[in-house]
Tab-separated table of C-alpha atoms in Angstrom:
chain	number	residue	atom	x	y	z
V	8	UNK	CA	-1.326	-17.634	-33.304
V	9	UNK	CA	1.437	-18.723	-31.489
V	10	UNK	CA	2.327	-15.772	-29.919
V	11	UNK	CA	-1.556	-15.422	-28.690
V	12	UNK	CA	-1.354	-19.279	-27.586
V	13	UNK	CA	2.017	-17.862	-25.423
V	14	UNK	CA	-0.024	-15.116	-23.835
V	15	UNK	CA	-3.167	-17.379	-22.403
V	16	UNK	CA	-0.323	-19.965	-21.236
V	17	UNK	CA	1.138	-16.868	-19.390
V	18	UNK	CA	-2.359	-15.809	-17.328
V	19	UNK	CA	-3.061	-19.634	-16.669
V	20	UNK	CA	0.935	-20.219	-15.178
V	21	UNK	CA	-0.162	-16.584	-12.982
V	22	UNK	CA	-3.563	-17.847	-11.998
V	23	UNK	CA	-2.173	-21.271	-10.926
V	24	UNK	CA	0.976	-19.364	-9.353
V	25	UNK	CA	-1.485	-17.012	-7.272
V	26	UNK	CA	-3.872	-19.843	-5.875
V	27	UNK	CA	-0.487	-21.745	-4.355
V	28	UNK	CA	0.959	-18.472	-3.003
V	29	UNK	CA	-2.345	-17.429	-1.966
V	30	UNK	CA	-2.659	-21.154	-0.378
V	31	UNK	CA	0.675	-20.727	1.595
V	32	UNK	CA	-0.385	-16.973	2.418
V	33	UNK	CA	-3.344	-18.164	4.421
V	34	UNK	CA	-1.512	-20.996	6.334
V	35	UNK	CA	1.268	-18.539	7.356
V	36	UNK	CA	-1.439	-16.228	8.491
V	37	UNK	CA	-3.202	-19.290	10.743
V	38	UNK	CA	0.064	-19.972	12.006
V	39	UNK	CA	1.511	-16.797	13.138
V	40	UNK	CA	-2.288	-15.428	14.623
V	41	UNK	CA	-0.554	-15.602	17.724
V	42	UNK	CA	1.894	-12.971	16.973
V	43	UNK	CA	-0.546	-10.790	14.878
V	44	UNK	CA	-1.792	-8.635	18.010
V	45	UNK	CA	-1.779	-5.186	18.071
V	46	UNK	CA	-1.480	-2.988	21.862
V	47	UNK	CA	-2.934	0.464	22.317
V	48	UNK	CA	-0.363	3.257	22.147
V	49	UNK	CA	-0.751	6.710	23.708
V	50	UNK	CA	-0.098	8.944	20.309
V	51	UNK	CA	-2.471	12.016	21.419
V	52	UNK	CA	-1.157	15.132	19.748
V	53	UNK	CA	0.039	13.449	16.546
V	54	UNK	CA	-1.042	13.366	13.029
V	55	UNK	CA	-1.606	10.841	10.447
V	56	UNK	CA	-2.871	10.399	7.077
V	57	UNK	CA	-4.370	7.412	5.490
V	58	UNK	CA	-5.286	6.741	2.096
V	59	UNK	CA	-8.400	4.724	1.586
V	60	UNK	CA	-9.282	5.273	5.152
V	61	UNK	CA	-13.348	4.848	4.674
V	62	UNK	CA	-13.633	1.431	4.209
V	63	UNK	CA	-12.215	-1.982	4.322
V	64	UNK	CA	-8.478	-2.480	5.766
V	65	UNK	CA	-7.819	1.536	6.106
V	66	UNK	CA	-11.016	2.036	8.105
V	67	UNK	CA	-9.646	-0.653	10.841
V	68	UNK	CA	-6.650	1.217	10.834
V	69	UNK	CA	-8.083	4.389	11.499
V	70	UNK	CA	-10.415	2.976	14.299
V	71	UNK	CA	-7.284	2.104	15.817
V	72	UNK	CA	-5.474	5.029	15.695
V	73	UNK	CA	-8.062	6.966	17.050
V	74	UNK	CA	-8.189	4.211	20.008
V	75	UNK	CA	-4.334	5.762	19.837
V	76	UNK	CA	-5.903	8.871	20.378
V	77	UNK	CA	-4.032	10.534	17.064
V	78	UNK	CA	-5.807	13.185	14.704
V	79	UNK	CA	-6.609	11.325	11.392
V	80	UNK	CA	-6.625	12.627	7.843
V	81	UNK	CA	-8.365	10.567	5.454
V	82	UNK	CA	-8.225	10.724	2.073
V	83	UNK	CA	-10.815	8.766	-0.103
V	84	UNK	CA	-12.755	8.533	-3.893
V	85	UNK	CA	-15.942	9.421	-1.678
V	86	UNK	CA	-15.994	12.392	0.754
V	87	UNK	CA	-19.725	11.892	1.386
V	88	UNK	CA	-19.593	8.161	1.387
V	89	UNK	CA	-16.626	7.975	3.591
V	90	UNK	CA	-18.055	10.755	6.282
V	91	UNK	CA	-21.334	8.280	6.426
V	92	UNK	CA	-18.707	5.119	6.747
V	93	UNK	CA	-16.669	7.093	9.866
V	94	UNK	CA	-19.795	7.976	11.491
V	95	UNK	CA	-21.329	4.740	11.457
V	96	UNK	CA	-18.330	2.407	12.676
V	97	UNK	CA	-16.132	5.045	14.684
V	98	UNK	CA	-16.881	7.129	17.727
V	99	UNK	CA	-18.882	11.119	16.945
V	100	UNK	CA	-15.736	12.702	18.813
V	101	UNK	CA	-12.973	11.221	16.794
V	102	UNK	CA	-10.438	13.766	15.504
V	103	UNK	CA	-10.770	13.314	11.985
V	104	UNK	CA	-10.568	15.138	8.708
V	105	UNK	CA	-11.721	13.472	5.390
V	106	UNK	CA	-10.576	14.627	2.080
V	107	UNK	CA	-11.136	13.823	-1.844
V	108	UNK	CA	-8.369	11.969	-2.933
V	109	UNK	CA	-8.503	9.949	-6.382
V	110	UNK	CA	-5.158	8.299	-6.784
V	111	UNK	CA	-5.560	7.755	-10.679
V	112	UNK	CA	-5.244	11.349	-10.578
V	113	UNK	CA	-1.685	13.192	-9.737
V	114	UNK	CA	-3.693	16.787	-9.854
V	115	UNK	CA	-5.635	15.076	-7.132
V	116	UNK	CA	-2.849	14.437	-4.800
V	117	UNK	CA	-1.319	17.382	-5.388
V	118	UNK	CA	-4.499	19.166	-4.274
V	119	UNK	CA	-5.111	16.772	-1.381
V	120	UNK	CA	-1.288	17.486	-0.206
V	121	UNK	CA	-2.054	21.210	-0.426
V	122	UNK	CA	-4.903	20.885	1.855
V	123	UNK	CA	-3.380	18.977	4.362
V	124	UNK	CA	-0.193	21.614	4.709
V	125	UNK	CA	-2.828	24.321	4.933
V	126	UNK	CA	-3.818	23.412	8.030
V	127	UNK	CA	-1.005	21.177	9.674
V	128	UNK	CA	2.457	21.760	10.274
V	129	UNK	CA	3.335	18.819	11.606
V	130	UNK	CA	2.748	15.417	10.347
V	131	UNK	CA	3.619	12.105	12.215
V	132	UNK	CA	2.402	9.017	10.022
V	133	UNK	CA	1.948	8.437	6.525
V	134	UNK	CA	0.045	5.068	5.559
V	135	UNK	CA	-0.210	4.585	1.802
V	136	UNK	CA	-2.917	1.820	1.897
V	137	UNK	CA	-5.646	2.658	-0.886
V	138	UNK	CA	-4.970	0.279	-4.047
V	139	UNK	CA	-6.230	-1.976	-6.471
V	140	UNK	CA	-5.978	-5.280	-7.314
V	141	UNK	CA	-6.679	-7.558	-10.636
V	142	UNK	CA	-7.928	-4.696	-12.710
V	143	UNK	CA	-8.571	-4.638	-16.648
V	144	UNK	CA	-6.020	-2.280	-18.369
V	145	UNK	CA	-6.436	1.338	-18.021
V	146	UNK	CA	-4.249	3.874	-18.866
V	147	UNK	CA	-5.126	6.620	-15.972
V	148	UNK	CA	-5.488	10.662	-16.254
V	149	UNK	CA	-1.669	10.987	-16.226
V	150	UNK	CA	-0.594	8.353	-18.906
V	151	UNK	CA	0.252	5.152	-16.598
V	152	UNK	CA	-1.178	1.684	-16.060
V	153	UNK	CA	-3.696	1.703	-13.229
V	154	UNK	CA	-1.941	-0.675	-11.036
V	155	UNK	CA	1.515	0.869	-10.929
V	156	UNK	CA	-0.886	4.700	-10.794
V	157	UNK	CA	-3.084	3.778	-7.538
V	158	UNK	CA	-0.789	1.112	-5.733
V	159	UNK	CA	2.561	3.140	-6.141
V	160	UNK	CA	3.529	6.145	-8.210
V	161	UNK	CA	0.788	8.354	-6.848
V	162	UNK	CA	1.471	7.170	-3.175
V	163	UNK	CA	5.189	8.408	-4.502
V	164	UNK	CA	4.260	11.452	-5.671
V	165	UNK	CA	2.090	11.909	-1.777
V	166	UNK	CA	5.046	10.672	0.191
V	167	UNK	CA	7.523	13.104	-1.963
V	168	UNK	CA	5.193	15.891	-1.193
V	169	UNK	CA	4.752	15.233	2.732
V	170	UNK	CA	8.285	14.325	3.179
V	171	UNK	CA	9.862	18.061	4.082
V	172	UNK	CA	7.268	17.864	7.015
V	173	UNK	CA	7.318	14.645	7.767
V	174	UNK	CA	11.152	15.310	8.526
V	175	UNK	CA	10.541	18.133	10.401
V	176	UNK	CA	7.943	16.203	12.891
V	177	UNK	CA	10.101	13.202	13.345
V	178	UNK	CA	11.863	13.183	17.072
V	179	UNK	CA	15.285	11.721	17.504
V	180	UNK	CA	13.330	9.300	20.185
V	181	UNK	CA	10.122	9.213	18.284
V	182	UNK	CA	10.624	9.452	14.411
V	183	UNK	CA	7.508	9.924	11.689
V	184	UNK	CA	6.959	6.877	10.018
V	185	UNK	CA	5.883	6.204	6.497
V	186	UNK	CA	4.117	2.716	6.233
V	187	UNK	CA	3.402	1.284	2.441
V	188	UNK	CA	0.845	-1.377	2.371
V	189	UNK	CA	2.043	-4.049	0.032
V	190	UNK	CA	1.600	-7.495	-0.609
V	191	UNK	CA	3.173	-11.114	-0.207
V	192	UNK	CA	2.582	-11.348	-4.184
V	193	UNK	CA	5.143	-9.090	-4.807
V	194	UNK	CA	7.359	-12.277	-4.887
V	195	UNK	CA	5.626	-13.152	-8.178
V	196	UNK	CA	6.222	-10.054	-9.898
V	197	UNK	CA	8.292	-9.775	-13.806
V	198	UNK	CA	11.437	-7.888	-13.705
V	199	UNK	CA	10.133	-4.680	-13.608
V	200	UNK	CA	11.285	-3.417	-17.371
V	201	UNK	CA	11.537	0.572	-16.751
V	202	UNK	CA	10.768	1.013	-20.578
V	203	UNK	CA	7.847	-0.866	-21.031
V	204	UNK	CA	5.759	0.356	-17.409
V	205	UNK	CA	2.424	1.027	-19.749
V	206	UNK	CA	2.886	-2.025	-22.011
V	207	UNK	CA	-0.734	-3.133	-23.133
V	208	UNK	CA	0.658	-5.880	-24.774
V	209	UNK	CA	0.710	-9.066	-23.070
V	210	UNK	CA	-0.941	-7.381	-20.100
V	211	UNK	CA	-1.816	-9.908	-17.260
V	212	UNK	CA	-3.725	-8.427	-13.977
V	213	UNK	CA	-2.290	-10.803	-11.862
V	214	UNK	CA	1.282	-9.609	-12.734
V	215	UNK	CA	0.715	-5.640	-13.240
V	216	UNK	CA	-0.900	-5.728	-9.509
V	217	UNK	CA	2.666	-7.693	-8.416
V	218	UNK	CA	4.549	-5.381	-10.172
V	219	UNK	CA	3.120	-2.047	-8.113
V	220	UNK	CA	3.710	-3.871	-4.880
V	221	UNK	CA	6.970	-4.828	-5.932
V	222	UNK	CA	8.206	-1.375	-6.140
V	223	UNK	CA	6.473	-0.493	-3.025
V	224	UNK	CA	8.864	-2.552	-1.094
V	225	UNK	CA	11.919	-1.655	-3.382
V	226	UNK	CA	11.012	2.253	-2.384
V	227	UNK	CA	10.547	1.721	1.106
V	228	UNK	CA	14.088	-0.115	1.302
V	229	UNK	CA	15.659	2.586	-1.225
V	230	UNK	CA	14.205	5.351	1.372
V	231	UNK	CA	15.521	3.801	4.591
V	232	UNK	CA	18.963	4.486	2.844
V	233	UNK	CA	18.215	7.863	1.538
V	234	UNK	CA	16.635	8.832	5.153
V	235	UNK	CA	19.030	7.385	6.959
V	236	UNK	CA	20.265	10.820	8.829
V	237	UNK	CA	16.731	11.938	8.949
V	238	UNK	CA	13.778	10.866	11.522
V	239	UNK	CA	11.665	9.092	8.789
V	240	UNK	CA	11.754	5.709	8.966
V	241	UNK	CA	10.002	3.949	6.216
V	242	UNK	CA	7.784	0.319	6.607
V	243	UNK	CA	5.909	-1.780	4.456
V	244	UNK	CA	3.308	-4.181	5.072
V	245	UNK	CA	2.073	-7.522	3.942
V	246	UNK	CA	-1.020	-7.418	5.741
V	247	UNK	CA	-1.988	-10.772	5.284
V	248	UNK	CA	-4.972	-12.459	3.243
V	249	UNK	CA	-7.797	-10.030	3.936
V	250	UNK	CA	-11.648	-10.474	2.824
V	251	UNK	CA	-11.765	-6.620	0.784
V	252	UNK	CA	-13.234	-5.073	-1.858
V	253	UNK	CA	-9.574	-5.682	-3.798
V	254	UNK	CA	-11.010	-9.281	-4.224
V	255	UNK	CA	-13.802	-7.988	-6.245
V	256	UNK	CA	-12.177	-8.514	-9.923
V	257	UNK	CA	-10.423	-11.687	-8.917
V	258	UNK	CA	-11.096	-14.863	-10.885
V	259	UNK	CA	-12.103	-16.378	-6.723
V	260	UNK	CA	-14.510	-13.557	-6.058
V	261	UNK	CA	-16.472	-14.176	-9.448
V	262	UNK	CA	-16.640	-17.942	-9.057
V	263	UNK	CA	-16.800	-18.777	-5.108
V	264	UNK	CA	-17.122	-16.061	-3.269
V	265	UNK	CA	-18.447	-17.921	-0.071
V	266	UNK	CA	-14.489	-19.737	0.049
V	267	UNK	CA	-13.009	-16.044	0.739
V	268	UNK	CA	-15.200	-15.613	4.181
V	269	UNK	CA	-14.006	-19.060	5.193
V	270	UNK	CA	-9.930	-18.535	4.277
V	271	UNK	CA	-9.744	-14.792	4.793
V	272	UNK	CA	-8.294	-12.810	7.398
V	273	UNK	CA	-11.555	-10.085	8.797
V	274	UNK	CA	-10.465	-6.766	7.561
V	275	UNK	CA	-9.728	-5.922	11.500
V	276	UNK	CA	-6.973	-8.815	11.480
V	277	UNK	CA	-5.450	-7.187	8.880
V	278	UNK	CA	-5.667	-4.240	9.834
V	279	UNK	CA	-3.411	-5.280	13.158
V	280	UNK	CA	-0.243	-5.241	11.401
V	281	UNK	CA	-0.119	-1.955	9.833
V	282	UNK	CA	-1.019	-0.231	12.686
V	283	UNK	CA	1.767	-2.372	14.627
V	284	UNK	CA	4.241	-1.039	11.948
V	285	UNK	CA	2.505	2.391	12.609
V	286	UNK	CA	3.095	3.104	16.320
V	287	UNK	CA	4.558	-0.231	17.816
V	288	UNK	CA	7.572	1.260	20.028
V	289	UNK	CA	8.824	-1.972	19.454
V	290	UNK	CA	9.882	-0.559	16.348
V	291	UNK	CA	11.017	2.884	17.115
V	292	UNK	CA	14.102	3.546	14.546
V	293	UNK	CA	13.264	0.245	11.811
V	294	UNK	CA	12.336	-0.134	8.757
V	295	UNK	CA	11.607	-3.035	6.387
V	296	UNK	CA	9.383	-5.757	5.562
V	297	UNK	CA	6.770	-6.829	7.957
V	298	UNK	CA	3.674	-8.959	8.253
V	299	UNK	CA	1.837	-10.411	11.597
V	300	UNK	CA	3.584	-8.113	13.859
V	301	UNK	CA	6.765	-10.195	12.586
V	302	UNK	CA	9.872	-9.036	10.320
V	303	UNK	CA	9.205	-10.794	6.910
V	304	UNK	CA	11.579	-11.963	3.550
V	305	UNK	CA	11.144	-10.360	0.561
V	306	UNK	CA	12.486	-11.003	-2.875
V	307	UNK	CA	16.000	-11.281	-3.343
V	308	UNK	CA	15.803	-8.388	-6.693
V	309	UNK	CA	14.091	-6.048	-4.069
V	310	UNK	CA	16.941	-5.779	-2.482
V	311	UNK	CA	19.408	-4.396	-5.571
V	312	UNK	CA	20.352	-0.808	-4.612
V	313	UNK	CA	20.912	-0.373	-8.448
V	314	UNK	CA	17.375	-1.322	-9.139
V	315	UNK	CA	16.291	0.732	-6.380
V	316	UNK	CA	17.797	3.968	-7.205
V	317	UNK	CA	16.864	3.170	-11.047
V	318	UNK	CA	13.208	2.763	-9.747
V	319	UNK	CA	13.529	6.193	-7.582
V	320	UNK	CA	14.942	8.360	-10.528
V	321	UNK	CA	12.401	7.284	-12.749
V	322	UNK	CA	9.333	7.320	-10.442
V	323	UNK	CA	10.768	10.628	-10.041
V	324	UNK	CA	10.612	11.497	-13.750
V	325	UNK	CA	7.411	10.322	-14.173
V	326	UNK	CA	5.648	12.695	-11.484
V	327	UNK	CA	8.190	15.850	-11.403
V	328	UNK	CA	5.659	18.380	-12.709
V	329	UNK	CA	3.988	17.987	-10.083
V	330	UNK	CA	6.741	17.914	-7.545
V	331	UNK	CA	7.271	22.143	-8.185
């Protein structure tokens, strides 16, 4: 009973935790607007691929890099549904490719990967946006938790798979860049416990969803080591408080729906940033943590390089049949 009574406390302390951080979120987003702009940057001739590019955030972001004039790759759930999407909100001569891509499923990326390198040699921009947010447990094809499967491991697994050409496309002057989409709420994440990834037990949404984008931003900052003599740099995003379909299993979206239009950055806004951190020469050679155009803070235990390479080897474990 007690231990049961110890669990509900837990979800209440996250919801209560998320609406304040979530609070803060949007007033840092009202008052940096001014520095959330995003400039048009000639980028014909390269490649990118974008995960979730159909609808919501990653559809902005592919409008604006075809504005860029770059080839896109998309890879979504939906092929049909996501070729009806492109041709109703982006131009009928857009470069693009669209792809099946279900990221609960590592055969899936592996297959989207192979199709990709089929046709392209070269490869300028990874954005690993597609994700989930505030799901019910589920233990995906491949044995993990849903959360740490969409948001992160199988956006590993893709960047591990791209990243031989992703090195070769990368310019001393203009490098490839690999942008993770992540999340201000990694600062409420647990200490990620490497032995208990698929706990059921105790499972809060709220925390499993930190979790993934806490290890999104520990990756990209273990990477920007590893890379270092390389011409990948690696980003991730915050991309502010953004009116999606992530929303959709929140406690907010079931009971007020109407407040989220009000608060909420406009997909497009959101979209600004991550295509800043995608082709801004402003930040030709960085990496890091950035949201409205700006550099950002993360948590302090993001930054242990003996978490980090922990994380690395055992994301690595966890996906290297696939990796041959």
């Amino acid at each position: 009973m007690f231990q049961l009574l110890l669990y509900y406390f837990k979800i209440i302390q996250y919801q209560v935790f998320y609406y304040f951080m979530g609070v803060f979120a949007v007033f840092d987003d009202l008052q940096n607007r001014s520095f959330n702009k995003f400039d048009i940057v000639n980028k014909r001739g390269k490649v990118a691929v974008v995960t979730g590019g159909a609808r919501g955030i990653g559809l902005e972001v592919v409008r604006k890099l075809i504005e860029c004039e770059m080839h896109v790759i998309i890879g979504c759930r939906d092929v049909k549904a996501g070729q009806r999407a492109i041709q109703q909100h982006i131009s009928t001569d857009a470069s693009i490719e669209i792809y099946a891509l279900d990221l609960k499923s590592f055969t899936s990326v592996k297959h989207f990967t192979q199709q990709i390198l089929t046709k392209h040699d070269q490869i300028h921009l990874l954005i690993n946006n597609a994700g989930v947010m505030a799901v019910p447990f589920e233990k995906c094809e491949d044995g993990f938790e849903a959360h740490w499967t969409v948001n992160y491991l199988s956006h590993f697994l893709l960047t591990e798979l791209l990243l031989p050409v992703l090195k070769m496309s990368g310019l001393e002057d203009e490098k490839a860049r690999i942008v993770n989409v992540s999340s201000c709420a990694h600062e409420l994440s647990p200490i990620i416990n490497f032995e208990m990834i698929n706990n059921s037990q105790g499972y809060i949404r709220n925390a499993a969803y930190a979790k993934s984008k806490l290890a999104q931003i520990m990756l990209t900052k273990y990477y920007n080591k590893k890379l270092s003599n390389t011409n990948v740099r690696v980003l991730a995003v915050h991309p502010g408080v953004v009116n999606t379909e992530l929303f959709k299993d929140t406690f907010l979206k079931m009971t007020a729906p109407w407040i989220l239009r009000f608060i909420c950055k406009t997909p497009e806004e959101g979209a600004r940033s991550i295509a800043y951190a995608s082709v801004s020469p402003r930040l030709e050679g960085c990496g890091g943590y950035y949201g409205n155009c700006q550099p950002l803070k993360n948590l302090p235990y993001a930054d242990d390089e003996e978490t980090q390479k922990k994380l690395y080897d055992t994301s690595m474990a966890m996906v290297k049949h696939f990796l041959k």
